[in-house]
Amino acid sequence: MRVVCLAGPSDSGKTTLVEELVPRLTDRDVRVATIKSIHHDVEIDTPGADTHRHRTAGAETVIGITPELTFDISTRAKRTPPPLPDGATDGGLLAADPDDPELEALVSTLARLERRGYDTVLVEGFTAAPVPTVLVGDGDPENVGGEVIGRGSDALEALVAKICDLEELSFSETGDATGSPEDSSDSTTRPASNADE
């Protein structure tokens, strides 16, 4: 699975670039997931709704399935990262900082997305992650954890080509993206969009 970080200051155009890259990647038959780092708590579930009631009753994960979307809400996040799925590895990413809970949460999420069959993950934020990075705005290359592969001002087709040519990361012990049935059973569902900052 290819993973690329979009890093830059607030309001530099990271989300706009994600919106421009996703359709160009999917036009190439690339299955894309996105991850957004949000630095403050937001309520993405409607208080009083059944899913909210399930979560406040103590469920660690609640999955809602509507006619158009499937969404997953977990109480495991940056403060208490979810464990890696059985048979998963950290893809070498935790070597940078094995005690960083934010990086642990990202790695666990990437491992689950790999099991779900995604080809490419665009990560907005998580600037310290040691993954290939596109700098947006006046971001400083010294402030990112990964190799800078482009800038947000580069031509979109050039960025898409660079992303498609990235070396793939593997988060499975065997080097393939197969997992247990419960991990891969939702491989046909599309992730719901998350609340933004």
XYZ file of N, CA, C and O in Angstrom, residues 45-191:
588
model
N -20.554 12.149 16.142
C -21.794 11.395 16.247
C -22.838 12.296 16.911
O -22.504 13.096 17.784
N -24.080 12.182 16.512
C -25.133 13.037 17.051
C -25.543 12.557 18.442
O -26.008 11.421 18.587
N -25.346 13.390 19.471
C -25.786 12.990 20.806
C -27.267 12.609 20.799
O -28.093 13.290 20.203
N -27.555 11.477 21.406
C -28.923 10.966 21.445
C -29.225 9.962 20.350
O -30.179 9.186 20.466
N -28.428 9.952 19.263
C -28.630 8.965 18.199
C -28.262 7.582 18.743
O -27.494 7.445 19.700
N -28.796 6.547 18.114
C -28.542 5.192 18.595
C -27.051 4.867 18.648
O -26.573 4.270 19.618
N -26.295 5.262 17.613
C -24.859 4.965 17.620
C -24.163 5.684 18.770
O -23.288 5.122 19.422
N -24.559 6.908 19.054
C -23.995 7.650 20.180
C -24.338 6.956 21.489
O -23.490 6.833 22.383
N -25.554 6.468 21.599
C -25.978 5.757 22.807
C -25.188 4.466 22.978
O -24.810 4.097 24.093
N -24.916 3.756 21.870
C -24.105 2.530 21.959
C -22.718 2.868 22.519
O -22.192 2.167 23.389
N -22.115 3.927 21.977
C -20.757 4.305 22.393
C -20.729 4.754 23.837
O -19.847 4.353 24.607
N -21.684 5.603 24.242
C -21.679 6.085 25.625
C -22.040 4.976 26.603
O -21.723 5.073 27.785
N -22.638 3.897 26.110
C -22.901 2.738 26.974
C -21.623 1.950 27.223
O -21.578 1.110 28.127
N -20.581 2.200 26.403
C -19.297 1.557 26.657
C -18.720 0.742 25.515
O -17.657 0.149 25.673
N -19.394 0.703 24.364
C -18.842 -0.051 23.236
C -17.550 0.626 22.774
O -17.509 1.841 22.598
N -16.489 -0.170 22.580
C -15.214 0.397 22.127
C -15.294 0.833 20.670
O -14.683 1.813 20.274
N -16.061 0.086 19.864
C -16.258 0.428 18.455
C -17.732 0.317 18.123
O -18.390 -0.644 18.518
N -18.235 1.290 17.408
C -19.615 1.278 16.922
C -19.544 1.454 15.412
O -18.851 2.337 14.916
N -20.253 0.619 14.688
C -20.304 0.720 13.231
C -21.737 1.022 12.834
O -22.659 0.316 13.240
N -21.904 2.084 12.077
C -23.217 2.452 11.564
C -23.264 2.166 10.073
O -22.319 2.467 9.351
N -24.346 1.575 9.626
C -24.509 1.255 8.206
C -25.800 1.904 7.730
O -26.880 1.581 8.214
N -25.651 2.844 6.811
C -26.798 3.539 6.246
C -26.983 3.044 4.804
O -26.172 2.263 4.317
N -28.019 3.491 4.105
C -28.152 3.079 2.706
C -26.973 3.499 1.828
O -26.681 2.851 0.829
N -26.256 4.565 2.189
C -25.166 5.067 1.346
C -23.778 4.967 1.974
O -22.788 4.954 1.261
N -23.669 4.958 3.298
C -22.370 5.012 3.968
C -22.280 3.986 5.083
O -23.280 3.642 5.706
N -21.053 3.529 5.337
C -20.739 2.755 6.531
C -19.720 3.571 7.298
O -18.755 4.063 6.714
N -19.934 3.757 8.595
C -18.973 4.520 9.375
C -18.619 3.769 10.643
O -19.405 3.005 11.173
N -17.401 3.994 11.079
C -16.814 3.289 12.205
C -16.364 4.339 13.213
O -15.597 5.230 12.872
N -16.851 4.251 14.419
C -16.455 5.161 15.487
C -15.815 4.322 16.581
O -16.415 3.368 17.063
N -14.592 4.667 16.934
C -13.876 3.919 17.955
C -13.440 4.858 19.061
O -13.127 6.020 18.816
N -13.413 4.346 20.279
C -12.947 5.144 21.407
C -11.429 5.108 21.501
O -10.851 5.763 22.355
N -10.778 4.355 20.618
C -9.311 4.291 20.586
C -8.814 5.307 19.576
O -9.216 5.297 18.429
N -7.918 6.201 20.001
C -7.438 7.254 19.109
C -6.022 7.645 19.510
O -5.260 6.796 19.944
N -5.686 8.910 19.409
C -4.327 9.361 19.701
C -3.956 9.184 21.171
O -2.819 8.868 21.490
N -4.900 9.391 22.082
C -4.584 9.278 23.509
C -4.388 7.827 23.924
O -3.550 7.523 24.766
N -5.205 6.943 23.379
C -5.104 5.510 23.650
C -5.163 4.788 22.314
O -6.237 4.388 21.859
N -4.011 4.642 21.650
C -4.024 4.066 20.303
C -4.557 2.642 20.286
O -4.343 1.875 21.228
N -5.249 2.290 19.199
C -5.708 0.909 19.074
C -4.514 0.000 18.831
O -3.511 0.423 18.248
N -4.597 -1.246 19.269
C -3.494 -2.169 19.013
C -3.443 -2.530 17.525
O -4.432 -2.392 16.809
N -2.280 -2.972 17.091
C -2.169 -3.468 15.725
C -3.048 -4.697 15.569
O -3.168 -5.501 16.498
N -3.666 -4.887 14.418
C -4.435 -6.115 14.187
C -3.531 -7.334 14.296
O -2.319 -7.247 14.081
N -4.105 -8.499 14.621
C -3.328 -9.738 14.693
C -2.580 -9.956 13.389
O -3.135 -9.784 12.306
N -1.316 -10.324 13.504
C -0.504 -10.609 12.334
C 0.019 -9.376 11.618
O 0.650 -9.486 10.574
N -0.219 -8.191 12.178
C 0.229 -6.957 11.534
C 1.553 -6.500 12.139
O 1.865 -6.811 13.290
N 2.306 -5.759 11.352
C 3.532 -5.137 11.830
C 3.373 -3.625 11.728
O 2.392 -3.142 11.167
N 4.367 -2.906 12.206
C 4.299 -1.445 12.137
C 4.843 -0.908 10.823
O 4.938 0.305 10.643
N 5.196 -1.773 9.890
C 5.710 -1.338 8.601
C 7.027 -0.589 8.711
O 7.445 0.073 7.779
N 7.679 -0.685 9.860
C 8.932 0.012 10.090
C 8.764 1.462 10.504
O 9.753 2.152 10.752
N 7.538 1.925 10.603
C 7.307 3.345 10.895
C 7.558 3.720 12.352
O 7.912 4.858 12.646
N 7.373 2.776 13.276
C 7.551 3.123 14.690
C 9.015 3.212 15.098
O 9.320 3.673 16.198
N 9.938 2.811 14.220
C 11.358 2.938 14.534
C 11.721 4.403 14.776
O 12.624 4.712 15.549
N 11.007 5.309 14.118
C 11.267 6.741 14.278
C 11.012 7.198 15.711
O 11.759 8.010 16.251
N 9.945 6.692 16.336
C 9.609 7.057 17.714
C 8.623 6.030 18.262
O 7.409 6.206 18.153
N 9.140 4.934 18.844
C 8.252 3.848 19.294
C 7.298 4.224 20.414
O 6.345 3.503 20.677
N 7.511 5.359 21.067
C 6.653 5.765 22.182
C 5.703 6.902 21.822
O 5.104 7.506 22.715
N 5.544 7.215 20.541
C 4.674 8.306 20.102
C 3.254 7.763 19.892
O 3.015 7.040 18.932
N 2.304 8.083 20.784
C 0.954 7.528 20.640
C 0.254 7.973 19.357
O -0.544 7.231 18.792
N 0.556 9.190 18.872
C -0.065 9.657 17.637
C 0.408 8.800 16.457
O -0.380 8.391 15.611
N 1.706 8.489 16.417
C 2.248 7.639 15.364
C 1.713 6.211 15.494
O 1.394 5.569 14.495
N 1.565 5.721 16.736
C 0.984 4.398 16.957
C -0.443 4.329 16.404
O -0.822 3.338 15.774
N -1.229 5.371 16.643
C -2.613 5.394 16.146
C -2.628 5.390 14.622
O -3.446 4.703 13.997
N -1.720 6.145 14.003
C -1.635 6.172 12.540
C -1.260 4.797 12.002
O -1.883 4.297 11.064
N -0.244 4.162 12.581
C 0.222 2.859 12.104
C -0.886 1.816 12.213
O -1.111 1.032 11.286
N -1.595 1.793 13.321
C -2.689 0.836 13.495
C -3.776 1.048 12.448
O -4.315 0.100 11.873
N -4.081 2.309 12.163
C -5.090 2.628 11.152
C -4.614 2.202 9.765
O -5.372 1.623 8.984
N -3.346 2.464 9.453
C -2.805 2.051 8.156
C -2.846 0.533 8.002
O -3.179 0.018 6.923
N -2.523 -0.199 9.058
C -2.563 -1.664 8.993
C -3.980 -2.160 8.701
O -4.182 -3.078 7.906
N -4.990 -1.531 9.325
C -6.384 -1.935 9.063
C -6.788 -1.590 7.635
O -7.479 -2.367 6.965
N -6.356 -0.423 7.133
C -6.701 -0.045 5.756
C -6.043 -0.974 4.745
O -6.638 -1.302 3.719
N -4.814 -1.414 5.025
C -4.167 -2.371 4.125
C -4.980 -3.658 4.047
O -5.210 -4.198 2.969
N -5.447 -4.142 5.184
C -6.259 -5.368 5.207
C -7.576 -5.192 4.457
O -8.141 -6.149 3.968
N -8.044 -3.972 4.366
C -9.294 -3.705 3.650
C -9.075 -3.533 2.152
O -10.012 -3.290 1.415
N -7.829 -3.623 1.709
C -7.539 -3.656 0.291
C -7.298 -2.317 -0.383
O -7.394 -2.213 -1.601
N -6.958 -1.284 0.380
C -6.692 0.015 -0.232
C -5.324 0.009 -0.901
O -4.382 -0.612 -0.410
N -5.227 0.703 -2.018
C -3.973 0.819 -2.755
C -3.135 1.979 -2.242
O -1.909 1.906 -2.203
N -3.804 3.085 -1.921
C -3.117 4.330 -1.580
C -3.854 5.015 -0.435
O -5.083 5.045 -0.415
N -3.084 5.570 0.497
C -3.662 6.339 1.596
C -3.012 7.722 1.593
O -1.786 7.844 1.628
N -3.852 8.743 1.519
C -3.402 10.129 1.646
C -3.625 10.541 3.097
O -4.746 10.461 3.601
N -2.564 10.964 3.759
C -2.610 11.313 5.167
C -2.449 12.824 5.281
O -1.415 13.377 4.921
N -3.480 13.492 5.774
C -3.403 14.938 5.978
C -3.037 15.200 7.429
O -3.781 14.863 8.344
N -1.863 15.785 7.608
C -1.367 15.989 8.954
C -0.356 14.896 9.290
O 0.289 14.349 8.401
N -0.216 14.559 10.563
C 0.774 13.571 11.009
C 2.141 13.910 10.398
O 2.835 13.060 9.848
N 2.517 15.168 10.501
C 3.719 15.704 9.865
C 4.990 14.952 10.246
O 5.909 14.834 9.439
N 5.071 14.426 11.463
C 6.283 13.738 11.914
C 6.379 12.305 11.402
O 7.415 11.664 11.580
N 5.335 11.791 10.766
C 5.352 10.402 10.288
C 6.452 10.217 9.240
O 6.590 11.031 8.330
N 7.226 9.149 9.353
C 8.323 8.919 8.412
C 7.846 8.289 7.108
O 8.247 7.175 6.743
N 6.978 8.988 6.403
C 6.453 8.518 5.114
C 6.681 9.604 4.064
O 6.846 10.778 4.407
N 6.702 9.242 2.788
C 6.871 10.257 1.744
C 5.875 11.398 1.946
O 4.713 11.176 2.293
N 6.352 12.620 1.702
C 5.569 13.802 2.056
C 5.501 14.800 0.910
O 6.487 15.037 0.224
N 4.298 15.363 0.728
C 4.104 16.498 -0.173
C 3.957 17.723 0.727
O 3.066 17.757 1.586
N 4.836 18.699 0.555
C 4.766 19.934 1.336
C 3.793 20.895 0.682
O 3.864 21.132 -0.525
N 2.896 21.455 1.476
C 1.884 22.390 0.982
C 2.136 23.742 1.636
O 2.462 23.826 2.819
N 1.967 24.781 0.863
C 2.206 26.119 1.393
C 3.687 26.340 1.641
O 4.536 25.813 0.929
N 3.984 27.083 2.697
C 5.384 27.378 2.981
C 5.957 26.443 4.039
O 6.756 26.836 4.871
N 5.537 25.164 3.977
C 6.053 24.177 4.913
C 7.557 24.013 4.781
O 8.111 24.095 3.693
N 8.219 23.782 5.897
C 9.674 23.631 5.944
C 10.029 22.149 5.883
O 9.572 21.373 6.722
N 10.861 21.736 4.918
C 11.251 20.322 4.818
C 11.911 19.788 6.087
O 11.859 18.595 6.351
N 12.508 20.673 6.876
C 13.155 20.238 8.119
C 12.138 19.839 9.187
O 12.501 19.194 10.167
N 10.875 20.213 9.015
C 9.854 19.946 10.027
C 9.002 18.724 9.722
O 7.975 18.526 10.368
N 9.376 17.920 8.746
C 8.598 16.723 8.420
C 9.436 15.471 8.661
O 10.673 15.520 8.600
N 8.757 14.370 8.932
C 9.446 13.121 9.240
C 9.812 12.284 8.037
O 10.638 11.384 8.134
N 9.214 12.563 6.895
C 9.470 11.748 5.714
C 10.178 12.516 4.620
O 10.327 13.743 4.683
N 10.600 11.778 3.606
C 11.250 12.385 2.448
C 10.239 13.235 1.676
O 9.124 12.791 1.403
N 10.607 14.442 1.327
C 9.739 15.323 0.554
C 9.791 14.874 -0.908
O 10.850 14.854 -1.528
N 8.610 14.482 -1.451
C 8.553 14.006 -2.838
C 7.935 15.040 -3.775
O 7.890 14.832 -4.978
N 7.435 16.128 -3.218
C 6.828 17.159 -4.044
C 6.299 18.296 -3.202
O 6.358 18.263 -1.967
N 5.784 19.282 -3.907
C 5.181 20.459 -3.273
C 3.743 20.577 -3.745
O 3.403 20.151 -4.854
N 2.918 21.196 -2.942
C 1.519 21.401 -3.311
C 1.363 22.236 -4.566
O 0.340 22.158 -5.249
N 2.370 23.031 -4.897
C 2.319 23.867 -6.099
C 2.727 23.116 -7.365
O 2.612 23.654 -8.464
N 3.186 21.869 -7.236
C 3.558 21.067 -8.405
C 2.308 20.750 -9.228
O 1.181 20.747 -8.701
N 2.494 20.450 -10.494
C 1.377 20.047 -11.357
C 0.719 18.794 -10.780
O 1.409 17.869 -10.321
N -0.613 18.769 -10.780
C -1.342 17.642 -10.194
C -0.947 16.311 -10.823
O -0.755 15.317 -10.119
N -0.842 16.266 -12.134
C -0.496 14.997 -12.790
C 0.898 14.536 -12.389
O 1.148 13.337 -12.275
N 1.822 15.473 -12.156
C 3.164 15.110 -11.698
C 3.103 14.520 -10.281
O 3.775 13.519 -9.986
N 2.285 15.116 -9.404
C 2.128 14.575 -8.053
C 1.483 13.196 -8.086
O 1.911 12.284 -7.373
N 0.454 13.032 -8.918
C -0.210 11.722 -9.031
C 0.794 10.677 -9.498
O 0.848 9.563 -8.966
N 1.608 11.011 -10.487
C 2.606 10.068 -10.996
C 3.604 9.697 -9.899
O 3.957 8.521 -9.744
N 4.050 10.686 -9.113
C 4.985 10.406 -8.018
C 4.343 9.497 -6.978
O 4.984 8.579 -6.459
N 3.077 9.762 -6.655
C 2.378 8.935 -5.675
C 2.246 7.507 -6.196
O 2.506 6.543 -5.474
N 1.864 7.349 -7.453
C 1.686 6.010 -8.025
C 3.003 5.249 -8.143
O 3.001 4.020 -8.197
N 4.121 5.967 -8.175
C 5.431 5.323 -8.281
C 6.086 5.048 -6.924
O 7.185 4.492 -6.875
N 5.422 5.432 -5.835
C 6.007 5.218 -4.510
C 6.184 3.732 -4.217
O 5.385 2.898 -4.641
N 7.220 3.441 -3.439
C 7.410 2.080 -2.947
C 6.290 1.776 -1.963
O 5.921 2.626 -1.136
N 5.747 0.583 -2.041
C 4.636 0.218 -1.159
C 5.152 -0.181 0.218
O 6.230 -0.771 0.335
N 4.383 0.145 1.240
C 4.644 -0.291 2.607
C 3.787 -1.504 2.885
O 2.664 -1.607 2.383
N 4.278 -2.414 3.704
C 3.474 -3.561 4.112
C 3.369 -3.566 5.626
O 4.359 -3.347 6.325
N 2.184 -3.817 6.107
C 1.932 -3.875 7.536
C 1.548 -5.279 7.982
O 0.994 -5.470 9.045
N 1.832 -6.281 7.133
C 1.532 -7.661 7.513
C 2.828 -8.427 7.689
O 3.842 -8.129 7.044
N 2.821 -9.413 8.577
C 4.022 -10.194 8.857
C 4.509 -10.945 7.627
O 5.690 -11.157 7.459
N 3.587 -11.325 6.745
C 3.967 -12.108 5.572
C 4.256 -11.235 4.363
O 4.635 -11.732 3.325
N 4.041 -9.920 4.479
C 4.295 -9.021 3.362
C 3.133 -8.890 2.417
O 3.202 -8.172 1.444
N 2.004 -9.577 2.695
C 0.818 -9.394 1.861
C -0.256 -8.704 2.673
O -0.093 -8.493 3.864
N -1.332 -8.324 2.015
C -2.357 -7.528 2.690
C -3.556 -8.350 3.113
O -4.630 -7.838 3.291
N -3.381 -9.664 3.270
C -4.519 -10.481 3.677
C -4.597 -10.512 5.184
O -3.588 -10.490 5.876
N -5.795 -10.587 5.672
C -5.992 -10.589 7.110
C -7.050 -11.596 7.492
O -7.496 -12.408 6.693
N -7.443 -11.538 8.735
C -8.485 -12.436 9.202
C -9.812 -12.013 8.609
O -9.978 -10.886 8.164
N -10.794 -12.918 8.576
C -12.067 -12.588 7.943
C -12.718 -11.323 8.484
O -13.261 -10.536 7.738
N -12.633 -11.089 9.790
C -13.292 -9.885 10.298
C -12.585 -8.620 9.860
O -13.184 -7.573 9.765
N -11.287 -8.693 9.580
C -10.568 -7.523 9.117
C -10.852 -7.214 7.660
O -10.855 -6.076 7.254
N -11.059 -8.241 6.844
C -11.206 -8.018 5.410
C -12.652 -8.066 4.939
O -12.927 -7.798 3.789
N -13.583 -8.365 5.820
C -14.972 -8.529 5.393
C -15.587 -7.247 4.861
O -16.514 -7.288 4.076
N -15.063 -6.100 5.275
C -15.640 -4.851 4.814
C -14.842 -4.246 3.665
O -14.910 -3.063 3.413
N -14.128 -5.096 2.927
C -13.250 -4.573 1.876
C -14.008 -3.897 0.749
O -13.419 -3.208 -0.057
N -15.317 -4.042 0.714
C -16.068 -3.368 -0.343
C -16.742 -2.095 0.142
O -17.332 -1.390 -0.635
N -16.648 -1.801 1.434
C -17.281 -0.588 1.923
C -16.384 0.604 1.700
O -15.174 0.504 1.675
N -16.977 1.740 1.509
C -16.231 2.985 1.349
C -16.186 3.672 2.699
O -17.202 3.761 3.392
N -15.020 4.171 3.106
C -14.975 4.883 4.373
C -15.786 6.164 4.307
O -15.786 6.835 3.283
